[in-house]
Amino acid sequence: MVKVSKEINRKNRSGSIIRETTGDKVLLAFAYCFLWFALIITLYPLIYVVSASISDPVYVNSGQMWLIPKGITFEGYKRLLDNNEIWIGYRNTIIYTIGGTLVSLFITLTCGYALSKKVLPGKGAFMVYLLITMFFSGGLIPSFIWIKRFNMLDTIWAVIIPGAASVWNIIITRTYIQTSIPAELEEAAVIDGCSTFHTFLRIILPLSAPIIAVMALFAGVGRWNSYFQEMIYLTSRTKFPLQVFLREQLIVAQMMQNASKDGVISGEAAITMAEQAKIADIIKYAIMIVATLPIIIVYPLLQRFFVKGIMIGSVKG
Amino acid sequence: MYGVQIAFRNFVATKGFWNSQWVGLSHFIRFFKSYYFWTLIRNTVAISVYSLVLGFPLPIILALALNEIKNGKFKKITQTVTYAPYFISVVVMCGMIIAFLSPTTGIVNKMLGLFGIEPIAFLSNSSMFRSIYVLSGVWQNTGWGSIIYLAALSGVSMELHEAAIVEGASRLQRIIHINIPHIVPTMTILLILSAGGIMSVGHEKILLLQNALNGETSEVISTYVYKVGLVNAQYSFSTAVGLFNSVVNLILLAIVNLFAAKVGETSLW
């Protein structure tokens, strides 16, 4: 079989015996067209935002700038750097992201490891308990009331603790440990006098590096990008993460701007709003770039983990 | 989850979960009879079904197309670019949508203007809300969604293709008879999961795109739960609505799963 295929390949390359039929060529052309379409349609908005962030808003708003930056100015970025709240947001987001990722990794790995053990007493019950929460949660209000009762409102804990344990991630981690770390290795360690804790630390953790990377990626990006939980649980502006400030700048300001132009809001309120909207107009594209920058930077480094992570995830738990 | 019981009580903060008055199903009945009930259900289902119809096949087509391409560099670039939008936060994404669709300054209207089309206030138009929501979702998630199919396709053995070539099978025949059957189990699992979620449309993105003018189609169950519960502080009623939603989801999931297990061999459990 392999021999035949080599022969085909060779002959194919020399272009004689088996040639691609017209139908095949048409199909391939379709595939290329589709991919070019996907590429352009995905890329265009991204390039537009980058170009708009360094162009004069006059050109951007009039539609004269549509691809290449026009009237290059860094006014948007300058204003952004002068904005104190953006820095506060940045600092808070970094703290929440690092803290949240660490807590979430700790829970995911320890639970995943424990559940991977066949000898764990009551394992079935634990799994059922976890799975129920996966499909069924108390909902928004009971969660909110609990957070309030634990006096976690407006603290970092309200951001980090809920959602720290993802059942899906725990199951993936468990499956990974079960399938790719041989049980014999662990047994050998135990015979050599390793305690459970040491086995986990010295044997399991180092061998789980790929899954740890994937879990850190998901937890980190999720925390960096999340806004809703922070918006409802945090009340002091000094604790707001970046995304909450972004929401004010990008969404609320623009909505108001549209509303004032539609004449829904008028009078003095409209004037102050128009003033705010003008600033928002200048910085909106810069703000999109700045908020996404850290992810853009780590993106190429993490890309090789995507497929691996998703593959492990697709293994039936 | 212990807190769910307030759906059956009149929750009063000072009395706590356990001591608030038990009112049975009255919150549920009030919701079923309310004026919003059918609007909410219709909006939620419409958005999900629309997302499913577009969002389910596109990643598969993308993966199949990528799989046919042998040109390393072009393939890599396309993959890198199409995965990228997945990492844009929902706030930035909605900021982009609002900026692009602005009737006065948005690029979309400027481009339509070239064809002599009058500016359209997309987000103030309730008939366009679903399309905006779904198409922007497709833009953001198609590339990422294709990864799982690409991974499955990489498991197709080359020998199978070679044998088919020797037998004179065309590219299209090989896709239909080799590649697609290979990814059917993955497709089934993902379809079951999304069918189970047909009654749950997340509130995060909708809340950012919503305004008074598009509320007619943009109000879904989850945004309603948020507004009634946290904004209007009707804790018990809102929890009841959320609980109703969860129960329906679970039932749907079980039904679709049962159906998939009967028809095909794949099921979740």
PDB file of C-alpha atoms in Angstrom, chain B residues 130-225:
ATOM      1  CA  ARG B 130     -30.645  39.305  15.942  1.00  0.00           C
ATOM      2  CA  SER B 131     -28.528  39.511  12.830  1.00  0.00           C
ATOM      3  CA  ILE B 132     -26.043  41.837  14.504  1.00  0.00           C
ATOM      4  CA  TYR B 133     -25.774  39.577  17.503  1.00  0.00           C
ATOM      5  CA  VAL B 134     -25.444  36.362  15.525  1.00  0.00           C
ATOM      6  CA  LEU B 135     -23.174  37.572  12.734  1.00  0.00           C
ATOM      7  CA  SER B 136     -20.742  39.209  15.141  1.00  0.00           C
ATOM      8  CA  GLY B 137     -20.746  35.956  17.096  1.00  0.00           C
ATOM      9  CA  VAL B 138     -19.986  34.022  13.941  1.00  0.00           C
ATOM     10  CA  TRP B 139     -17.158  36.439  13.135  1.00  0.00           C
ATOM     11  CA  GLN B 140     -15.690  35.921  16.578  1.00  0.00           C
ATOM     12  CA  ASN B 141     -16.091  32.175  17.047  1.00  0.00           C
ATOM     13  CA  THR B 142     -15.904  30.398  13.685  1.00  0.00           C
ATOM     14  CA  GLY B 143     -12.124  30.082  13.612  1.00  0.00           C
ATOM     15  CA  TRP B 144     -11.903  28.867  17.166  1.00  0.00           C
ATOM     16  CA  GLY B 145     -14.715  26.401  16.588  1.00  0.00           C
ATOM     17  CA  SER B 146     -12.878  24.902  13.633  1.00  0.00           C
ATOM     18  CA  ILE B 147      -9.931  23.765  15.772  1.00  0.00           C
ATOM     19  CA  ILE B 148     -11.763  20.799  17.205  1.00  0.00           C
ATOM     20  CA  TYR B 149     -12.757  19.567  13.733  1.00  0.00           C
ATOM     21  CA  LEU B 150      -9.242  20.088  12.392  1.00  0.00           C
ATOM     22  CA  ALA B 151      -7.924  18.030  15.268  1.00  0.00           C
ATOM     23  CA  ALA B 152     -10.421  15.281  14.450  1.00  0.00           C
ATOM     24  CA  LEU B 153      -9.549  15.455  10.746  1.00  0.00           C
ATOM     25  CA  SER B 154      -5.859  15.057  11.495  1.00  0.00           C
ATOM     26  CA  GLY B 155      -6.771  11.607  12.781  1.00  0.00           C
ATOM     27  CA  VAL B 156      -7.905  10.392   9.347  1.00  0.00           C
ATOM     28  CA  SER B 157      -5.314   7.910   8.124  1.00  0.00           C
ATOM     29  CA  MET B 158      -3.494   8.792   4.929  1.00  0.00           C
ATOM     30  CA  GLU B 159      -3.812   5.223   3.697  1.00  0.00           C
ATOM     31  CA  LEU B 160      -7.553   5.599   3.462  1.00  0.00           C
ATOM     32  CA  HIS B 161      -7.148   8.583   1.157  1.00  0.00           C
ATOM     33  CA  GLU B 162      -4.460   6.865  -0.868  1.00  0.00           C
ATOM     34  CA  ALA B 163      -6.628   3.819  -1.359  1.00  0.00           C
ATOM     35  CA  ALA B 164      -9.468   6.065  -2.469  1.00  0.00           C
ATOM     36  CA  ILE B 165      -7.200   7.877  -4.917  1.00  0.00           C
ATOM     37  CA  VAL B 166      -6.103   4.608  -6.412  1.00  0.00           C
ATOM     38  CA  GLU B 167      -9.749   3.679  -6.822  1.00  0.00           C
ATOM     39  CA  GLY B 168     -10.268   6.925  -8.676  1.00  0.00           C
ATOM     40  CA  ALA B 169     -12.242   8.849  -6.068  1.00  0.00           C
ATOM     41  CA  SER B 170     -12.417  12.583  -6.601  1.00  0.00           C
ATOM     42  CA  ARG B 171     -11.626  15.138  -3.939  1.00  0.00           C
ATOM     43  CA  LEU B 172     -15.300  15.760  -3.296  1.00  0.00           C
ATOM     44  CA  GLN B 173     -16.000  12.054  -2.979  1.00  0.00           C
ATOM     45  CA  ARG B 174     -13.169  11.699  -0.508  1.00  0.00           C
ATOM     46  CA  ILE B 175     -14.485  14.584   1.576  1.00  0.00           C
ATOM     47  CA  ILE B 176     -17.983  13.167   1.605  1.00  0.00           C
ATOM     48  CA  HIS B 177     -17.078   9.536   2.204  1.00  0.00           C
ATOM     49  CA  ILE B 178     -13.933   9.789   4.324  1.00  0.00           C
ATOM     50  CA  ASN B 179     -13.563  13.159   6.047  1.00  0.00           C
ATOM     51  CA  ILE B 180     -17.143  13.908   6.981  1.00  0.00           C
ATOM     52  CA  PRO B 181     -17.960  10.482   8.473  1.00  0.00           C
ATOM     53  CA  HIS B 182     -14.813  10.846  10.533  1.00  0.00           C
ATOM     54  CA  ILE B 183     -15.994  14.033  12.232  1.00  0.00           C
ATOM     55  CA  VAL B 184     -19.606  12.994  12.704  1.00  0.00           C
ATOM     56  CA  PRO B 185     -19.144  11.909  16.353  1.00  0.00           C
ATOM     57  CA  THR B 186     -17.595  15.284  17.202  1.00  0.00           C
ATOM     58  CA  MET B 187     -20.409  17.040  15.375  1.00  0.00           C
ATOM     59  CA  THR B 188     -23.019  15.050  17.251  1.00  0.00           C
ATOM     60  CA  ILE B 189     -21.584  15.832  20.667  1.00  0.00           C
ATOM     61  CA  LEU B 190     -21.347  19.532  19.907  1.00  0.00           C
ATOM     62  CA  LEU B 191     -24.844  19.557  18.461  1.00  0.00           C
ATOM     63  CA  ILE B 192     -26.260  17.873  21.550  1.00  0.00           C
ATOM     64  CA  LEU B 193     -24.559  20.421  23.776  1.00  0.00           C
ATOM     65  CA  SER B 194     -25.785  23.394  21.782  1.00  0.00           C
ATOM     66  CA  ALA B 195     -29.291  22.004  21.494  1.00  0.00           C
ATOM     67  CA  GLY B 196     -29.315  21.727  25.281  1.00  0.00           C
ATOM     68  CA  GLY B 197     -28.408  25.393  25.444  1.00  0.00           C
ATOM     69  CA  ILE B 198     -31.096  26.583  23.069  1.00  0.00           C
ATOM     70  CA  MET B 199     -32.981  28.327  25.843  1.00  0.00           C
ATOM     71  CA  SER B 200     -29.896  29.964  27.260  1.00  0.00           C
ATOM     72  CA  VAL B 201     -28.565  33.028  25.553  1.00  0.00           C
ATOM     73  CA  GLY B 202     -25.909  34.743  27.636  1.00  0.00           C
ATOM     74  CA  HIS B 203     -26.693  38.159  29.038  1.00  0.00           C
ATOM     75  CA  GLU B 204     -23.182  39.589  28.873  1.00  0.00           C
ATOM     76  CA  LYS B 205     -23.120  40.562  25.227  1.00  0.00           C
ATOM     77  CA  ILE B 206     -26.777  41.443  24.932  1.00  0.00           C
ATOM     78  CA  LEU B 207     -26.680  43.820  27.883  1.00  0.00           C
ATOM     79  CA  LEU B 208     -23.933  45.753  26.149  1.00  0.00           C
ATOM     80  CA  LEU B 209     -25.747  46.035  22.834  1.00  0.00           C
ATOM     81  CA  GLN B 210     -29.188  46.643  24.241  1.00  0.00           C
ATOM     82  CA  ASN B 211     -30.974  49.974  24.198  1.00  0.00           C
ATOM     83  CA  ALA B 212     -34.519  51.165  24.557  1.00  0.00           C
ATOM     84  CA  LEU B 213     -35.108  51.007  20.826  1.00  0.00           C
ATOM     85  CA  ASN B 214     -34.100  47.403  20.176  1.00  0.00           C
ATOM     86  CA  GLY B 215     -35.510  45.992  23.399  1.00  0.00           C
ATOM     87  CA  GLU B 216     -38.385  44.391  21.560  1.00  0.00           C
ATOM     88  CA  THR B 217     -36.130  41.674  20.115  1.00  0.00           C
ATOM     89  CA  SER B 218     -33.073  41.927  22.357  1.00  0.00           C
ATOM     90  CA  GLU B 219     -34.704  41.084  25.672  1.00  0.00           C
ATOM     91  CA  VAL B 220     -34.011  37.422  26.472  1.00  0.00           C
ATOM     92  CA  ILE B 221     -34.570  35.363  29.602  1.00  0.00           C
ATOM     93  CA  SER B 222     -31.112  35.949  31.071  1.00  0.00           C
ATOM     94  CA  THR B 223     -31.210  39.722  30.635  1.00  0.00           C
ATOM     95  CA  TYR B 224     -34.684  39.736  32.128  1.00  0.00           C
ATOM     96  CA  VAL B 225     -33.429  37.792  35.153  1.00  0.00           C
TER      97      VAL B 225
END
